[in-house]
mmCIF file of C-alpha atoms in Angstrom:
data_model
loop_
_atom_site.group_PDB
_atom_site.id
_atom_site.type_symbol
_atom_site.label_atom_id
_atom_site.label_comp_id
_atom_site.label_asym_id
_atom_site.label_seq_id
_atom_site.Cartn_x
_atom_site.Cartn_y
_atom_site.Cartn_z
ATOM 1 C CA MET Y 218 0.015 -0.078 0.004
ATOM 2 C CA ASN Y 219 2.822 2.367 0.951
ATOM 3 C CA ASN Y 220 4.579 2.054 -2.174
ATOM 4 C CA LYS Y 221 1.572 2.596 -4.565
ATOM 5 C CA GLY Y 222 1.174 5.736 -2.741
ATOM 6 C CA GLN Y 223 4.856 6.773 -3.398
ATOM 7 C CA ILE Y 224 4.491 6.255 -6.914
ATOM 8 C CA THR Y 225 1.509 8.417 -7.179
ATOM 9 C CA LEU Y 226 3.274 11.117 -5.364
ATOM 10 C CA GLU Y 227 6.298 10.849 -7.737
ATOM 11 C CA TYR Y 228 4.048 11.042 -10.787
ATOM 12 C CA MET Y 229 2.441 14.076 -9.408
ATOM 13 C CA LEU Y 230 5.856 15.388 -8.634
ATOM 14 C CA ILE Y 231 6.927 15.014 -12.290
ATOM 15 C CA PHE Y 232 3.705 16.211 -13.641
ATOM 16 C CA PHE Y 233 3.867 19.489 -11.589
ATOM 17 C CA MET Y 234 7.604 19.794 -12.739
ATOM 18 C CA SER Y 235 6.743 19.495 -16.349
ATOM 19 C CA ILE Y 236 3.756 21.942 -15.994
ATOM 20 C CA ILE Y 237 6.323 24.536 -14.331
ATOM 21 C CA ILE Y 238 9.029 23.925 -17.187
ATOM 22 C CA ILE Y 239 6.194 24.295 -19.702
ATOM 23 C CA THR Y 240 4.681 27.465 -18.602
ATOM 24 C CA THR Y 241 8.155 28.959 -17.909
ATOM 25 C CA VAL Y 242 9.383 28.397 -21.424
ATOM 26 C CA VAL Y 243 6.235 28.454 -23.491
ATOM 27 C CA LEU Y 244 4.416 31.656 -22.184
ATOM 28 C CA PRO Y 245 6.822 34.366 -22.878
ATOM 29 C CA PHE Y 246 6.924 33.381 -26.914
ATOM 30 C CA LEU Y 247 3.246 33.103 -26.599
ATOM 31 C CA CYS Y 248 2.965 36.731 -24.995
ATOM 32 C CA ASP Y 249 4.986 38.019 -28.233
ATOM 33 C CA GLU Y 250 2.659 35.954 -30.325
ATOM 34 C CA ILE Y 251 -0.289 37.849 -28.983
ATOM 35 C CA ASP Y 252 1.470 41.412 -29.394
ATOM 36 C CA THR Y 253 2.280 40.170 -32.847
ATOM 37 C CA VAL Y 254 -1.518 39.121 -33.819
ATOM 38 C CA ASP Y 255 -2.690 42.567 -32.243
ATOM 39 C CA ASP Y 256 -0.609 44.389 -34.101
ATOM 40 C CA ILE Y 257 -2.050 42.712 -37.326
ATOM 41 C CA LYS Y 258 -5.577 43.177 -36.110
ATOM 42 C CA THR Y 259 -4.888 47.105 -36.046
ATOM 43 C CA THR Y 260 -3.390 47.293 -38.941
ATOM 44 C CA MET Y 261 -5.717 45.015 -41.122
ATOM 45 C CA GLN Y 262 -8.573 46.897 -39.531
ATOM 46 C CA THR Y 263 -7.049 50.406 -40.672
ATOM 47 C CA LYS Y 264 -6.540 49.047 -43.797
ATOM 48 C CA ALA Y 265 -10.450 47.951 -44.236
ATOM 49 C CA MET Y 266 -11.200 51.398 -43.201
ATOM 50 C CA LEU Y 267 -9.173 53.285 -45.545
ATOM 51 C CA ASN Y 268 -10.225 51.045 -48.090
ATOM 52 C CA GLU Y 269 -13.867 51.970 -47.150
ATOM 53 C CA LEU Y 270 -13.084 55.156 -47.572
ATOM 54 C CA SER Y 271 -11.488 55.116 -50.814
ATOM 55 C CA SER Y 272 -14.290 53.197 -52.441
ATOM 56 C CA ASN Y 273 -16.621 55.954 -51.380
ATOM 57 C CA ILE Y 274 -14.179 58.515 -52.597
ATOM 58 C CA ASN Y 275 -14.040 56.751 -56.072
ATOM 59 C CA MET Y 276 -17.601 56.668 -56.381
ATOM 60 C CA VAL Y 277 -18.338 60.422 -55.118
ATOM 61 C CA TYR Y 278 -15.201 61.172 -57.739
ATOM 62 C CA SER Y 279 -16.995 59.350 -60.770
ATOM 63 C CA SER Y 280 -20.131 61.176 -60.109
ATOM 64 C CA GLU Y 281 -20.853 65.019 -60.995
ATOM 65 C CA TYR Y 282 -19.582 68.040 -59.156
ATOM 66 C CA GLY Y 283 -21.800 68.580 -55.829
ATOM 67 C CA THR Y 284 -22.623 64.674 -55.034
ATOM 68 C CA SER Y 285 -21.772 63.539 -51.716
ATOM 69 C CA LYS Y 286 -22.709 60.562 -49.634
ATOM 70 C CA ASN Y 287 -23.032 60.095 -46.187
ATOM 71 C CA ILE Y 288 -21.563 56.697 -44.548
ATOM 72 C CA ALA Y 289 -21.039 54.851 -41.160
ATOM 73 C CA ILE Y 290 -17.364 54.024 -40.295
ATOM 74 C CA LYS Y 291 -15.337 53.020 -37.246
ATOM 75 C CA THR Y 292 -11.919 53.675 -36.481
ATOM 76 C CA PRO Y 293 -10.116 50.782 -35.158
ATOM 77 C CA SER Y 294 -7.784 53.460 -32.901
ATOM 78 C CA ARG Y 295 -6.682 56.927 -32.675
ATOM 79 C CA LEU Y 296 -5.538 57.858 -36.375
ATOM 80 C CA ASN Y 297 -4.148 61.004 -37.885
ATOM 81 C CA LEU Y 298 -5.313 60.673 -41.370
ATOM 82 C CA SER Y 299 -3.573 62.640 -43.690
ATOM 83 C CA TYR Y 300 -3.444 63.071 -47.477
ATOM 84 C CA THR Y 301 -0.386 62.973 -49.469
ATOM 85 C CA GLN Y 302 0.643 63.064 -52.946
ATOM 86 C CA ASN Y 303 3.989 61.352 -54.704
ATOM 87 C CA GLY Y 304 4.422 62.128 -57.905
ATOM 88 C CA SER Y 305 1.173 62.265 -59.600
ATOM 89 C CA ARG Y 306 -0.274 59.494 -57.141
ATOM 90 C CA ASN Y 307 -2.510 60.659 -54.376
ATOM 91 C CA TYR Y 308 -2.839 58.604 -51.171
ATOM 92 C CA ILE Y 309 -5.026 59.208 -47.665
ATOM 93 C CA SER Y 310 -2.592 57.527 -44.806
ATOM 94 C CA THR Y 311 -1.771 57.120 -41.520
ATOM 95 C CA TYR Y 312 0.935 55.701 -39.082
ATOM 96 C CA ILE Y 313 0.115 52.945 -36.665
ATOM 97 C CA THR Y 314 2.295 52.628 -33.454
ATOM 98 C CA LEU Y 315 2.555 49.234 -32.840
ATOM 99 C CA ASN Y 316 3.212 47.039 -29.450
ATOM 100 C CA ASN Y 317 7.068 47.473 -29.573
ATOM 101 C CA ASN Y 318 6.563 51.347 -30.294
ATOM 102 C CA SER Y 319 7.510 50.859 -33.839
ATOM 103 C CA ARG Y 320 5.440 53.222 -36.570
ATOM 104 C CA ARG Y 321 4.067 51.245 -39.678
ATOM 105 C CA TRP Y 322 2.911 53.301 -42.466
ATOM 106 C CA VAL Y 323 -0.757 52.351 -44.071
ATOM 107 C CA GLY Y 324 -2.280 53.821 -46.883
ATOM 108 C CA VAL Y 325 -4.382 53.363 -49.797
ATOM 109 C CA GLU Y 326 -4.450 55.008 -53.246
ATOM 110 C CA VAL Y 327 -7.349 57.617 -54.188
ATOM 111 C CA PRO Y 328 -7.973 59.447 -57.746
ATOM 112 C CA CYS Y 329 -7.736 62.512 -56.658
ATOM 113 C CA SER Y 330 -7.137 65.347 -54.031
ATOM 114 C CA ILE Y 331 -8.446 65.082 -50.563
ATOM 115 C CA SER Y 332 -8.986 67.509 -48.003
ATOM 116 C CA PHE Y 333 -10.744 67.206 -44.317
ATOM 117 C CA ALA Y 334 -13.252 69.205 -42.255
ATOM 118 C CA ASN Y 335 -15.181 70.988 -44.904
ATOM 119 C CA LYS Y 336 -11.974 73.264 -45.380
ATOM 120 C CA PRO Y 337 -10.433 72.790 -48.761
ATOM 121 C CA ASN Y 338 -6.675 73.496 -47.290
ATOM 122 C CA TYR Y 339 -6.991 70.849 -44.499
ATOM 123 C CA ARG Y 340 -5.005 67.878 -45.625
ATOM 124 C CA TYR Y 341 -4.995 66.070 -42.305
ATOM 125 C CA THR Y 342 -7.862 65.220 -39.399
ATOM 126 C CA VAL Y 343 -7.449 63.408 -35.999
ATOM 127 C CA VAL Y 344 -9.974 60.592 -35.492
ATOM 128 C CA LYS Y 345 -10.702 59.258 -32.041
ATOM 129 C CA ASN Y 346 -10.287 55.538 -30.704
ATOM 130 C CA ASN Y 347 -12.740 52.896 -31.285
ATOM 131 C CA TRP Y 348 -15.072 55.614 -32.536
ATOM 132 C CA TRP Y 349 -18.609 55.021 -34.944
ATOM 133 C CA TYR Y 350 -18.686 58.073 -37.095
ATOM 134 C CA TYR Y 351 -22.275 57.416 -38.199
ATOM 135 C CA ASN Y 352 -22.590 60.636 -40.534
ATOM 136 C CA THR Y 353 -19.385 60.822 -42.248
ATOM 137 C CA GLU Y 354 -19.570 62.855 -45.334
ATOM 138 C CA VAL Y 355 -17.747 62.531 -48.406
ATOM 139 C CA LYS Y 356 -18.368 65.312 -51.320
ATOM 140 C CA TRP Y 357 -16.775 67.548 -53.881
ATOM 141 C CA ILE Y 358 -15.939 70.670 -52.788
ATOM 142 C CA LYS Y 359 -14.427 73.979 -54.210
ATOM 143 C CA SER Y 360 -11.864 76.446 -52.866
ATOM 144 C CA ASP Y 361 -11.568 79.925 -53.306
ATOM 145 C CA ASP Y 362 -8.721 79.500 -55.934
ATOM 146 C CA GLY Y 363 -11.317 77.298 -58.130
ATOM 147 C CA SER Y 364 -9.654 73.982 -57.215
ATOM 148 C CA MET Y 365 -11.802 71.150 -56.855
ATOM 149 C CA SER Y 366 -11.394 68.575 -54.059
ATOM 150 C CA ILE Y 367 -13.158 65.719 -52.334
ATOM 151 C CA ASN Y 368 -13.691 66.688 -48.684
ATOM 152 C CA ILE Y 369 -14.311 64.022 -45.977
ATOM 153 C CA ASN Y 370 -16.150 65.545 -42.948
ATOM 154 C CA PHE Y 371 -16.048 62.758 -39.865
ATOM 155 C CA LYS Y 372 -19.195 64.072 -37.747
#
Protein backbone atom coordinates (compact mmCIF):
# COMPACT_ATOMS: atom_id res chain seq x y z
CA MET A 1 0.00 0.00 0.00
CA ASN A 2 2.75 2.38 0.91
CA ASN A 3 4.58 1.80 -2.40
CA LYS A 4 1.50 2.64 -4.47
CA GLY A 5 1.09 5.96 -2.67
CA GLN A 6 4.74 6.77 -3.23
CA ILE A 7 4.49 6.08 -6.97
CA THR A 8 1.43 8.32 -7.24
CA LEU A 9 3.25 11.07 -5.37
CA GLU A 10 6.26 10.73 -7.72
CA TYR A 11 4.01 10.95 -10.78
CA MET A 12 2.30 14.03 -9.38
CA LEU A 13 5.67 15.63 -8.68
CA ILE A 14 6.88 14.88 -12.23
CA PHE A 15 3.61 16.24 -13.65
CA PHE A 16 3.82 19.53 -11.72
CA MET A 17 7.53 19.96 -12.55
CA SER A 18 6.80 19.50 -16.26
CA ILE A 19 3.92 22.01 -16.04
CA ILE A 20 6.27 24.55 -14.44
CA ILE A 21 8.96 23.98 -17.09
CA ILE A 22 6.47 24.26 -19.95
CA THR A 23 4.97 27.41 -18.46
CA THR A 24 8.32 29.15 -18.04
CA VAL A 25 9.45 28.25 -21.56
CA VAL A 26 6.25 28.60 -23.59
CA LEU A 27 4.54 31.56 -21.91
CA PRO A 28 7.06 34.25 -22.97
CA PHE A 29 6.80 33.12 -26.59
CA LEU A 30 3.03 33.11 -26.36
CA CYS A 31 2.95 36.71 -25.07
CA ASP A 32 5.09 37.88 -28.00
CA GLU A 33 2.77 36.14 -30.43
CA ILE A 34 -0.29 37.76 -28.86
CA ASP A 35 1.30 41.21 -29.36
CA THR A 36 2.08 40.33 -32.98
CA VAL A 37 -1.49 39.17 -33.62
CA ASP A 38 -2.82 42.37 -32.03
CA ASP A 39 -0.57 44.48 -34.31
CA ILE A 40 -1.75 42.58 -37.39
CA LYS A 41 -5.39 42.99 -36.33
CA THR A 42 -5.05 46.76 -35.85
CA THR A 43 -3.20 47.14 -39.16
CA MET A 44 -5.82 45.15 -41.08
CA GLN A 45 -8.73 47.03 -39.47
CA THR A 46 -7.09 50.35 -40.35
CA LYS A 47 -6.44 49.19 -43.93
CA ALA A 48 -10.08 48.06 -44.23
CA MET A 49 -11.31 51.45 -42.97
CA LEU A 50 -9.08 53.27 -45.47
CA ASN A 51 -10.28 50.97 -48.28
CA GLU A 52 -13.88 51.76 -47.37
CA LEU A 53 -13.11 55.49 -47.51
CA SER A 54 -11.30 55.03 -50.83
CA SER A 55 -14.25 53.13 -52.29
CA ASN A 56 -16.64 55.94 -51.36
CA ILE A 57 -14.20 58.57 -52.65
CA ASN A 58 -14.08 56.72 -55.99
CA MET A 59 -17.88 56.66 -56.13
CA VAL A 60 -18.20 60.40 -55.45
CA TYR A 61 -15.27 61.19 -57.78
CA SER A 62 -16.93 59.37 -60.68
CA SER A 63 -20.10 61.45 -60.14
CA GLU A 64 -20.58 65.11 -60.99
CA TYR A 65 -19.58 68.13 -58.89
CA GLY A 66 -21.82 68.62 -55.85
CA THR A 67 -22.32 64.92 -55.21
CA SER A 68 -22.09 63.86 -51.58
CA LYS A 69 -22.46 60.59 -49.75
CA ASN A 70 -22.97 59.92 -46.03
CA ILE A 71 -21.47 56.75 -44.61
CA ALA A 72 -20.98 55.15 -41.20
CA ILE A 73 -17.40 54.26 -40.41
CA LYS A 74 -15.68 52.83 -37.32
CA THR A 75 -12.11 53.71 -36.48
CA PRO A 76 -10.01 50.87 -35.04
CA SER A 77 -7.70 53.19 -33.11
CA ARG A 78 -6.84 56.87 -32.73
CA LEU A 79 -5.61 57.94 -36.16
CA ASN A 80 -4.02 60.99 -37.72
CA LEU A 81 -5.34 60.70 -41.26
CA SER A 82 -3.54 62.70 -43.91
CA TYR A 83 -3.61 63.30 -47.63
CA THR A 84 -0.25 62.98 -49.37
CA GLN A 85 0.81 63.24 -52.97
CA ASN A 86 3.73 61.33 -54.45
CA GLY A 87 4.28 62.41 -58.04
CA SER A 88 0.97 61.91 -59.81
CA ARG A 89 -0.36 59.51 -57.16
CA ASN A 90 -2.65 60.58 -54.31
CA TYR A 91 -2.90 58.76 -50.97
CA ILE A 92 -4.90 58.80 -47.76
CA SER A 93 -2.60 57.44 -45.10
CA THR A 94 -1.82 57.15 -41.42
CA TYR A 95 0.87 55.78 -39.15
CA ILE A 96 0.04 53.07 -36.63
CA THR A 97 2.05 52.66 -33.43
CA LEU A 98 2.74 48.97 -32.86
CA ASN A 99 3.20 47.23 -29.50
CA ASN A 100 7.00 47.50 -29.73
CA ASN A 101 6.59 51.31 -30.18
CA SER A 102 7.64 51.22 -33.83
CA ARG A 103 5.45 52.96 -36.42
CA ARG A 104 3.98 51.48 -39.57
CA TRP A 105 2.64 53.43 -42.56
CA VAL A 106 -0.75 52.32 -43.85
CA GLY A 107 -2.26 54.00 -46.89
CA VAL A 108 -4.50 53.61 -49.92
CA GLU A 109 -4.42 55.30 -53.28
CA VAL A 110 -7.24 57.69 -54.18
CA PRO A 111 -8.04 59.22 -57.58
CA CYS A 112 -7.94 62.92 -56.66
CA SER A 113 -7.03 65.58 -54.14
CA ILE A 114 -8.53 65.11 -50.66
CA SER A 115 -9.33 67.61 -47.92
CA PHE A 116 -10.88 67.27 -44.48
CA ALA A 117 -13.41 69.03 -42.20
CA ASN A 118 -15.12 71.02 -45.00
CA LYS A 119 -11.99 73.13 -45.48
CA PRO A 120 -10.27 72.88 -48.88
CA ASN A 121 -6.80 73.45 -47.42
CA TYR A 122 -6.98 70.93 -44.54
CA ARG A 123 -4.82 67.97 -45.54
CA TYR A 124 -5.01 66.04 -42.25
CA THR A 125 -7.46 65.23 -39.47
CA VAL A 126 -7.51 63.33 -36.17
CA VAL A 127 -10.15 60.67 -35.53
CA LYS A 128 -10.93 59.15 -32.13
CA ASN A 129 -10.05 55.69 -30.89
CA ASN A 130 -12.67 52.97 -31.45
CA TRP A 131 -15.36 55.47 -32.39
CA TRP A 132 -18.32 55.17 -34.73
CA TYR A 133 -18.77 58.11 -37.09
CA TYR A 134 -22.31 57.61 -38.34
CA ASN A 135 -22.53 60.67 -40.59
CA THR A 136 -19.16 60.76 -42.29
CA GLU A 137 -19.69 62.91 -45.36
CA VAL A 138 -17.73 62.44 -48.58
CA LYS A 139 -18.42 65.24 -51.08
CA TRP A 140 -17.01 67.46 -53.82
CA ILE A 141 -16.00 70.95 -52.71
CA LYS A 142 -14.42 73.92 -54.48
CA SER A 143 -11.76 76.15 -52.93
CA ASP A 144 -11.48 79.92 -53.35
CA ASP A 145 -8.86 79.51 -56.09
CA GLY A 146 -11.24 77.31 -58.08
CA SER A 147 -9.52 73.98 -57.50
CA MET A 148 -11.81 71.10 -56.61
CA SER A 149 -11.21 68.31 -54.14
CA ILE A 150 -13.18 65.64 -52.40
CA ASN A 151 -13.75 66.47 -48.76
CA ILE A 152 -14.11 63.97 -45.91
CA ASN A 153 -15.90 65.31 -42.85
CA PHE A 154 -16.08 63.03 -39.80
CA LYS A 155 -19.12 64.00 -37.73
